[in-house]
Every structure is written in structure tokens, then in C-alpha cells.
Short mmCIF file of C-alpha atoms and ligand atoms in Angstrom, two decimals:
data_model
loop_
_atom_site.label_atom_id
_atom_site.label_comp_id
_atom_site.label_asym_id
_atom_site.label_seq_id
_atom_site.Cartn_x
_atom_site.Cartn_y
_atom_site.Cartn_z
CA MET A 16 0.01 0.08 -0.14
CA ARG A 17 0.95 3.58 -0.50
CA THR A 18 1.09 4.68 2.93
CA THR A 19 3.33 1.83 3.91
CA LYS A 20 5.81 2.64 1.07
CA THR A 21 6.10 6.39 1.62
CA LEU A 22 6.30 6.25 5.48
CA PRO A 23 9.99 5.06 5.44
CA ALA A 24 11.09 7.61 2.98
CA LEU A 25 9.21 10.30 4.86
CA ARG A 26 11.17 9.33 7.99
CA LYS A 27 14.61 9.56 5.99
CA LEU A 28 13.59 12.90 4.81
CA ILE A 29 12.74 14.05 8.56
CA ALA A 30 16.04 12.54 9.53
CA ALA A 31 18.34 14.31 7.03
CA GLY A 32 16.28 17.43 7.78
CA ALA A 33 17.35 17.18 11.56
CA VAL A 34 20.80 16.73 10.62
CA ALA A 35 21.10 19.60 8.45
CA LEU A 36 19.48 21.81 11.06
CA VAL A 37 22.08 20.63 13.63
CA LEU A 38 24.77 21.47 11.32
CA ALA A 39 23.43 24.71 10.63
CA ALA A 40 23.45 25.57 14.17
CA CYS A 41 27.05 24.70 14.78
CA GLY A 42 28.28 26.52 11.54
CA GLY A 43 26.21 29.43 12.48
CA GLY A 44 28.11 30.13 15.75
CA GLY A 45 31.24 30.52 13.67
CA GLY A 46 33.44 28.71 16.40
CA ASP A 47 34.81 25.52 16.89
CA GLY A 48 32.70 24.71 19.54
CA GLY A 49 35.34 24.64 22.14
CA GLU A 50 35.82 28.43 22.81
CA ALA A 51 32.96 30.53 24.84
CA PRO A 52 31.28 33.04 22.57
CA ALA A 53 32.14 36.47 24.02
CA GLY A 54 29.83 39.32 23.38
CA GLY A 55 27.68 37.22 21.13
CA GLY A 56 24.05 36.75 21.70
CA GLU A 57 24.45 34.22 24.72
CA PRO A 58 24.95 35.56 28.02
CA LEU A 59 28.39 35.32 29.60
CA THR A 60 28.39 32.29 32.21
CA MET A 61 30.68 32.89 35.35
CA GLY A 62 31.56 30.29 37.97
CA PHE A 63 32.35 31.98 41.11
CA ALA A 64 33.91 29.97 44.02
CA GLN A 65 33.39 32.04 47.22
CA VAL A 66 35.41 31.49 50.61
CA GLY A 67 32.34 31.22 52.65
CA ALA A 68 30.23 33.53 55.07
CA GLU A 69 32.61 34.00 57.80
CA SER A 70 32.48 37.77 58.24
CA GLY A 71 30.40 40.93 57.47
CA TRP A 72 33.18 41.71 54.64
CA ARG A 73 32.31 38.33 53.05
CA THR A 74 28.61 38.98 53.10
CA ALA A 75 29.14 42.33 51.44
CA ASN A 76 31.51 40.91 48.69
CA THR A 77 28.94 38.13 48.15
CA THR A 78 26.18 40.62 47.48
CA SER A 79 28.29 42.86 45.46
CA VAL A 80 29.31 39.96 43.15
CA GLN A 81 25.56 38.72 42.91
CA GLU A 82 24.31 42.03 42.06
CA SER A 83 26.67 43.01 39.88
CA ALA A 84 26.27 39.92 37.90
CA ALA A 85 22.66 40.36 37.47
CA ALA A 86 23.30 44.17 36.39
CA ALA A 87 25.63 43.11 34.06
CA GLY A 88 23.59 40.14 32.32
CA VAL A 89 26.13 37.61 33.48
CA GLU A 90 24.78 34.30 34.43
CA LEU A 91 26.36 33.35 37.84
CA GLN A 92 26.94 29.77 39.10
CA PHE A 93 27.90 30.61 42.99
CA SER A 94 29.29 28.30 45.32
CA ASP A 95 30.00 28.95 49.03
CA ALA A 96 33.08 26.84 50.04
CA GLN A 97 32.47 27.23 53.84
CA GLN A 98 36.38 28.06 54.27
CA LYS A 99 37.43 24.76 53.11
CA GLN A 100 40.02 24.67 50.27
CA GLU A 101 38.77 21.00 48.93
CA ASN A 102 35.20 22.43 48.61
CA GLN A 103 36.63 25.15 46.24
CA ILE A 104 38.58 22.67 44.16
CA LYS A 105 35.43 20.64 43.88
CA ALA A 106 33.48 23.86 42.82
CA ILE A 107 36.23 24.85 40.16
CA ARG A 108 36.08 21.37 38.79
CA SER A 109 32.35 21.45 38.25
CA PHE A 110 32.57 24.85 36.59
CA ILE A 111 35.26 23.35 34.18
CA GLN A 112 32.83 20.34 33.32
CA GLN A 113 29.93 22.71 32.92
CA ARG A 114 32.27 24.70 30.73
CA VAL A 115 31.55 28.16 32.01
CA ASP A 116 32.88 31.10 30.19
CA VAL A 117 35.08 32.43 33.13
CA ILE A 118 36.03 31.05 36.63
CA ALA A 119 36.51 33.68 39.27
CA PHE A 120 37.52 32.62 42.71
CA SER A 121 38.76 34.06 46.18
CA PRO A 122 41.16 31.35 47.09
CA VAL A 123 40.76 30.53 50.87
CA VAL A 124 44.61 30.09 51.45
CA GLU A 125 47.50 30.77 49.21
CA SER A 126 48.99 27.43 48.46
CA GLY A 127 48.01 24.20 46.55
CA TRP A 128 46.17 25.67 43.45
CA ASP A 129 48.41 24.55 40.67
CA THR A 130 46.76 21.40 39.73
CA VAL A 131 43.37 22.72 39.36
CA LEU A 132 44.37 25.93 37.68
CA MET A 133 46.42 23.74 35.07
CA GLU A 134 43.14 21.83 34.51
CA ALA A 135 41.05 25.16 33.84
CA LYS A 136 43.87 26.37 31.51
CA ARG A 137 44.01 23.19 29.39
CA ALA A 138 40.21 23.33 29.18
CA ASN A 139 40.71 26.97 27.77
CA ILE A 140 38.61 28.60 30.46
CA PRO A 141 40.11 32.15 31.85
CA VAL A 142 40.48 32.42 35.63
CA ILE A 143 40.16 35.68 37.46
CA LEU A 144 41.60 35.75 41.11
CA THR A 145 39.49 38.07 43.35
CA ASP A 146 40.08 39.50 46.73
CA ARG A 147 42.76 36.93 47.70
CA ALA A 148 46.04 35.96 46.04
CA VAL A 149 47.64 32.38 45.29
CA ASP A 150 51.46 31.57 45.52
CA SER A 151 51.85 29.85 42.16
CA THR A 152 54.89 30.74 40.43
CA ASP A 153 53.02 30.17 37.15
CA THR A 154 51.39 33.35 36.55
CA THR A 155 50.04 32.27 33.21
CA LEU A 156 47.52 30.04 35.39
CA TYR A 157 45.29 32.98 35.89
CA LYS A 158 44.51 36.35 33.95
CA THR A 159 44.41 38.93 36.65
CA PHE A 160 44.23 39.43 40.34
CA LEU A 161 41.76 42.10 41.53
CA GLY A 162 41.91 43.01 45.22
CA SER A 163 43.41 45.04 48.04
CA ASP A 164 47.17 45.32 48.86
CA PHE A 165 47.04 43.57 52.41
CA ILE A 166 50.63 44.45 53.07
CA GLU A 167 49.80 48.17 52.87
CA GLU A 168 46.77 47.61 55.10
CA GLY A 169 49.22 45.81 57.85
CA ARG A 170 51.53 48.89 57.32
CA LYS A 171 48.60 51.43 57.90
CA ALA A 172 47.62 49.59 61.18
CA GLY A 173 51.25 49.69 62.37
CA GLN A 174 51.80 53.21 61.37
CA TRP A 175 48.69 54.52 63.50
CA LEU A 176 50.35 52.83 66.39
CA LEU A 177 53.75 54.06 65.91
CA GLU A 178 52.13 57.61 65.99
CA GLU A 179 49.87 56.88 68.87
CA SER A 180 52.70 55.53 71.18
CA ALA A 181 55.31 57.84 70.08
CA GLY A 182 57.59 58.88 72.93
CA ALA A 183 56.64 55.65 75.01
CA THR A 184 59.38 54.87 77.23
CA GLU A 185 57.59 51.53 78.55
CA PRO A 186 57.01 48.51 76.53
CA VAL A 187 53.60 48.42 74.67
CA ASN A 188 52.19 44.83 74.84
CA ILE A 189 50.29 43.90 71.81
CA VAL A 190 48.24 40.71 70.96
CA GLU A 191 47.25 39.87 67.55
CA LEU A 192 44.23 38.07 66.17
CA GLN A 193 45.25 36.54 62.95
CA GLY A 194 43.04 35.69 59.91
CA THR A 195 42.71 32.14 58.50
CA THR A 196 46.00 30.59 58.72
CA GLY A 197 47.65 30.22 55.21
CA SER A 198 45.22 32.89 53.79
CA ALA A 199 46.97 36.11 51.82
CA PRO A 200 45.22 38.51 53.90
CA ALA A 201 46.61 36.85 57.25
CA ILE A 202 50.00 36.41 55.90
CA ASP A 203 50.43 39.99 54.56
CA ARG A 204 48.41 41.92 57.22
CA GLN A 205 50.84 40.35 59.83
CA GLU A 206 53.90 41.15 57.72
CA GLY A 207 52.87 44.76 56.96
CA PHE A 208 52.30 45.47 60.59
CA ALA A 209 55.49 43.79 62.06
CA GLU A 210 57.53 45.39 59.57
CA THR A 211 56.35 48.98 60.59
CA ILE A 212 55.99 48.38 64.36
CA ALA A 213 59.80 47.18 64.05
CA GLN A 214 60.93 51.00 63.90
CA ASP A 215 60.00 51.31 67.70
CA PRO A 216 61.60 48.74 69.90
CA ASN A 217 58.95 49.53 72.70
CA LEU A 218 56.23 47.85 70.22
CA THR A 219 56.20 44.12 71.11
CA VAL A 220 53.83 41.48 69.82
CA ILE A 221 53.56 39.23 72.96
CA ALA A 222 50.98 36.74 71.60
CA SER A 223 49.65 36.06 68.09
CA GLN A 224 47.02 33.31 67.22
CA THR A 225 44.41 32.74 64.48
CA GLY A 226 40.43 33.59 64.99
CA ASP A 227 40.02 32.38 61.52
CA PHE A 228 38.26 35.67 60.67
CA THR A 229 35.03 35.00 62.76
CA ARG A 230 33.61 36.71 65.59
CA SER A 231 33.38 33.39 67.73
CA GLY A 232 37.19 32.86 67.05
CA GLY A 233 38.05 36.23 68.18
CA ARG A 234 36.09 35.95 71.50
CA GLN A 235 37.67 32.64 72.29
CA VAL A 236 41.33 33.38 71.35
CA MET A 237 40.86 36.98 73.07
CA GLU A 238 39.63 34.98 76.46
CA ALA A 239 42.57 32.93 76.24
CA PHE A 240 44.79 36.00 75.71
CA LEU A 241 43.37 37.61 78.75
CA LYS A 242 43.89 34.73 80.99
CA SER A 243 47.41 34.32 79.95
CA HIS A 244 48.58 38.15 79.76
CA PRO A 245 47.30 40.56 82.27
CA ASP A 246 49.16 43.29 80.79
CA ILE A 247 47.83 43.75 77.19
CA ASP A 248 47.87 47.31 76.03
CA VAL A 249 46.83 46.87 72.42
CA LEU A 250 44.88 44.44 70.22
CA TYR A 251 45.43 44.11 66.59
CA ALA A 252 42.88 42.18 64.82
CA HIS A 253 43.02 41.20 61.14
CA ASN A 254 39.31 42.00 60.76
CA ASP A 255 36.44 43.85 62.34
CA ASP A 256 34.50 40.54 63.24
CA MET A 257 37.36 39.35 65.38
CA GLY A 258 37.76 42.52 66.93
CA LEU A 259 34.18 42.69 67.72
CA GLY A 260 34.18 39.16 69.44
CA ALA A 261 37.21 40.33 71.42
CA ILE A 262 35.40 43.19 72.45
CA GLU A 263 32.95 40.88 74.07
CA ALA A 264 35.69 38.84 75.86
CA ILE A 265 37.58 42.12 77.04
CA GLU A 266 33.98 43.40 78.63
CA ALA A 267 33.20 40.04 80.15
CA ALA A 268 36.85 40.36 81.71
CA GLY A 269 35.96 43.65 83.44
CA LYS A 270 38.01 45.83 81.33
CA VAL A 271 37.10 48.70 78.92
CA PRO A 272 37.80 48.04 75.40
CA GLY A 273 39.16 51.07 73.38
CA THR A 274 40.50 52.62 76.67
CA ASP A 275 41.97 49.76 78.90
CA ILE A 276 43.00 47.94 75.73
CA LYS A 277 43.35 50.04 72.38
CA ILE A 278 41.82 48.19 69.57
CA ILE A 279 43.01 48.31 65.60
CA THR A 280 41.19 46.39 63.03
CA VAL A 281 40.82 45.92 59.26
CA ASP A 282 37.83 45.96 57.06
CA ALA A 283 35.53 49.15 58.22
CA VAL A 284 32.20 46.96 57.93
CA LYS A 285 29.26 48.93 59.42
CA ASP A 286 29.40 46.89 62.71
CA GLY A 287 32.99 47.72 63.20
CA MET A 288 32.60 51.44 62.13
CA GLN A 289 29.70 51.69 64.73
CA ALA A 290 32.10 50.33 67.54
CA LEU A 291 34.75 52.86 66.46
CA ALA A 292 32.07 55.51 66.69
CA ASP A 293 31.44 54.47 70.08
CA GLY A 294 35.02 54.54 71.16
CA LYS A 295 35.38 50.66 71.49
CA ILE A 296 37.78 50.23 68.75
CA ASN A 297 40.41 53.07 68.25
CA PHE A 298 41.40 52.64 64.44
CA ILE A 299 40.19 50.88 61.35
CA VAL A 300 41.95 50.24 58.26
CA GLU A 301 39.53 50.08 55.30
CA CYS A 302 39.33 46.86 53.03
CA ASN A 303 36.86 47.27 50.21
CA PRO A 304 34.51 44.13 49.70
CA LEU A 305 32.60 45.85 46.52
CA LEU A 306 34.70 44.19 43.84
CA GLY A 307 31.53 42.98 41.91
CA PRO A 308 31.37 45.80 39.34
CA GLN A 309 35.41 45.60 38.38
CA LEU A 310 35.00 41.86 38.29
CA MET A 311 32.16 41.74 35.59
CA ASP A 312 34.12 44.22 33.90
CA LEU A 313 37.24 42.23 33.77
CA ALA A 314 35.40 38.89 33.00
CA LYS A 315 33.86 40.41 29.93
CA LYS A 316 37.36 41.51 28.65
CA VAL A 317 39.12 38.28 29.49
CA ALA A 318 35.98 36.31 27.63
CA ALA A 319 36.60 38.32 24.80
CA GLY A 320 40.20 37.84 24.75
CA GLU A 321 41.27 41.27 25.48
CA GLU A 322 44.16 42.20 27.31
CA VAL A 323 43.75 43.23 31.06
CA PRO A 324 46.11 44.49 33.73
CA ALA A 325 47.87 41.58 35.59
CA ARG A 326 46.92 43.27 38.91
CA VAL A 327 44.08 45.72 39.88
CA VAL A 328 44.44 47.20 43.24
CA THR A 329 41.50 48.45 45.24
CA GLU A 330 41.44 51.89 46.53
CA GLU A 331 41.12 52.31 50.50
CA THR A 332 41.37 54.68 53.23
CA THR A 333 41.43 54.63 57.03
CA PHE A 334 39.11 55.81 59.90
CA ASP A 335 39.23 56.91 63.47
CA GLY A 336 36.11 57.78 65.73
CA GLU A 337 35.36 61.04 64.21
CA SER A 338 35.50 60.16 60.50
CA ALA A 339 33.55 56.82 61.30
CA LYS A 340 30.60 59.13 62.63
CA ALA A 341 30.81 61.05 59.61
CA ALA A 342 30.90 57.85 57.23
CA LEU A 343 28.49 55.87 58.94
CA PRO A 344 25.15 57.45 57.67
CA THR A 345 26.18 56.57 54.11
CA ARG A 346 28.11 53.48 54.59
CA GLN A 347 26.76 50.69 52.03
CA TYR A 348 28.31 47.74 53.82
O1 LIG B 17 39.24 41.08 55.37
C1 LIG B 17 37.82 39.37 56.19
C2 LIG B 17 37.44 38.21 55.31
O2 LIG B 17 39.96 38.19 52.13
C3 LIG B 17 39.94 40.50 52.56
O3 LIG B 17 38.51 37.96 54.32
C4 LIG B 17 39.10 39.24 52.99
C5 LIG B 17 39.23 39.00 54.06
C6 LIG B 17 38.47 40.26 55.29
O4 LIG B 17 36.92 37.14 56.07
O5 LIG B 17 36.82 39.87 56.82
#
């Protein structure tokens, strides 16, 4: 019968048409199917491996990245590593598998990234470091590093103390709350501070320990410091959150933060600025978390194969009680 004869022929025709359509779709893109389309019709996809949610700084940074991605029309795959390097490595591998156009991440610690960064490079996916650095000697493993100069931040903290205690004839006992062990901001903020206070032999760090950049870590370590050192003059905390936790420990020990023990922190998030305005913190070095807009801009450029500077440094200032009061009403984070 006619119908039984024409059916196979029809099927062949349909199949041929489908193949032609698939070929047209592949050819129409103009690429070899391996490279990400940049600036074309497709939105740019970015895999972002965040450190965690350990501090007010981090929360502000995450919001900035998410809002800027939405505003720039970038499709964001966001992953929170809960401060664990192995989670970040897993996230990066999954971004490679999904063939995102760009990978951006804030490395929780400096070392141990070469293997996974090599995998991204082999897959032809450009990588942008944001906020924190890696210690890889092969700088071709990433396109650029956007973030603060943490050594400079440590120097600013030390400089304030040098001026504050100028003319001191007695030893000034300093305790230090370090950020996450092995992270770029912890290593560099310690270095910049130590190098600066070395100019005055009276300034001595009598204890230094990590509080992992968290409020609870700061409180616990400060409790231990207060027990073993009854004579603390100054606290230098690598971020506001640890400083705020330490303030709770200082008050619980019956001392007055900002008066009995002078406090220097880094970040200048709202809660820190409020404590500064209230006189509980004495000096804050700003570290800007609003990296989202610059990150999206750099991502579009690297995906389009454009040259970008190897290092983009964030501009920052410092605050004392008076300038904190003036800045607080319009502070964004
Ligand atoms: O200072 C701290 C956060 O990497 C600059 O990480 C960032 C630091 C920031 O947890 O609050």
C-alpha cells in the first residue's frame, strides 16, 4: 500500500532535515564549539567559588558579586566553600565540566592551586583571582588578580600605632588576632604590621594566634589571651569581626575596650564602624569588599580575549572615631 511505502521515505527525509539543522546551528556560531562566545547573543556564564560567609566583609562581597552579575547580564554559578579549600577545588572542577566562560574565585589559602588551575587552563577557561592571591609561581594560570594590597593595610595599622605610642618609654604589649592561617590577608597583614612597628623597639607582639576571621574565633582566642597575659595594652585584629568578638571577651573580663586596651582592626564594615564611633575600637584600616562591578568588567574582557592588567588594586582609606561617625550614615556595607 502507498502509505506503507512512503512512511520510510518520510522518516529519512525528516532525519536528513534534522541533521541539516544541527549542522547549521554549529556552523552558524562561527566557532569550533570549544571556545566561549564573547559578546555574542549568549549571556556570559561565570563560575564563582566564594570562601564562605565568615564575616561581614564576606557577606558584603557576595552581595556585590551577585548584584553586579545580575546588572551586567552575567549568568552566575555561585558556590560557597565554607572556608574549606577542598570544597573550592570541587567547585572549580564542576565549573570546568559545565564549561562556564570564566571562573572567578577568592582562594581561601594561598597554596595548593596549581593542579586545578592547570586543568582550567587546559580547558581554555580563563581564571580571575578576586580578593585573595595564590602563591603559584606560574602566573599564566590566571589572567588577573583583583583585590586589596594587604601588606599596605598592615602597614597602615602599624603606622597608626607608631604615632599613637610615640614617645613611650615603657614596653607596649600587643596581642594579634590573625585571619585564616595560610590566607593571603593573614600572611600580609601580619607582615606589613610587623615591619612597621619594628621601627620602635618598645612595641612588642607578646601573643599572636588565629581567630579564623570569625567573631566567635576572636572572642575565644581573646579570652585565652586575657587569661595568660594580664598586661595587654593593644589588640591588633586582622578583621572587624574578630575585633568585635574580642570586645565581648574584654568586657566580660571587666576591662574597657578602646580605653584599657586599644583596638586596631581591618575592613571597616558597618558593625566595626559603629564600635569605632562608640569608642570601643580606636582605628580601622578600610578593606573594600565591593569588587563586583570591576570583576564583571574584567570577566567580559578576558572572555573576549582582550588584554587586562595583571593586577588591579582596590583603593582604600583609614578611619578614626570622628571620621567613622561622619561616614556611617552613608556606609554601604
Ligand atoms: O578582611 C575578612 C574576610 O579576604 C579581605 O576575608 C578578605 C578578608 C576580610 O573574612 O573579613
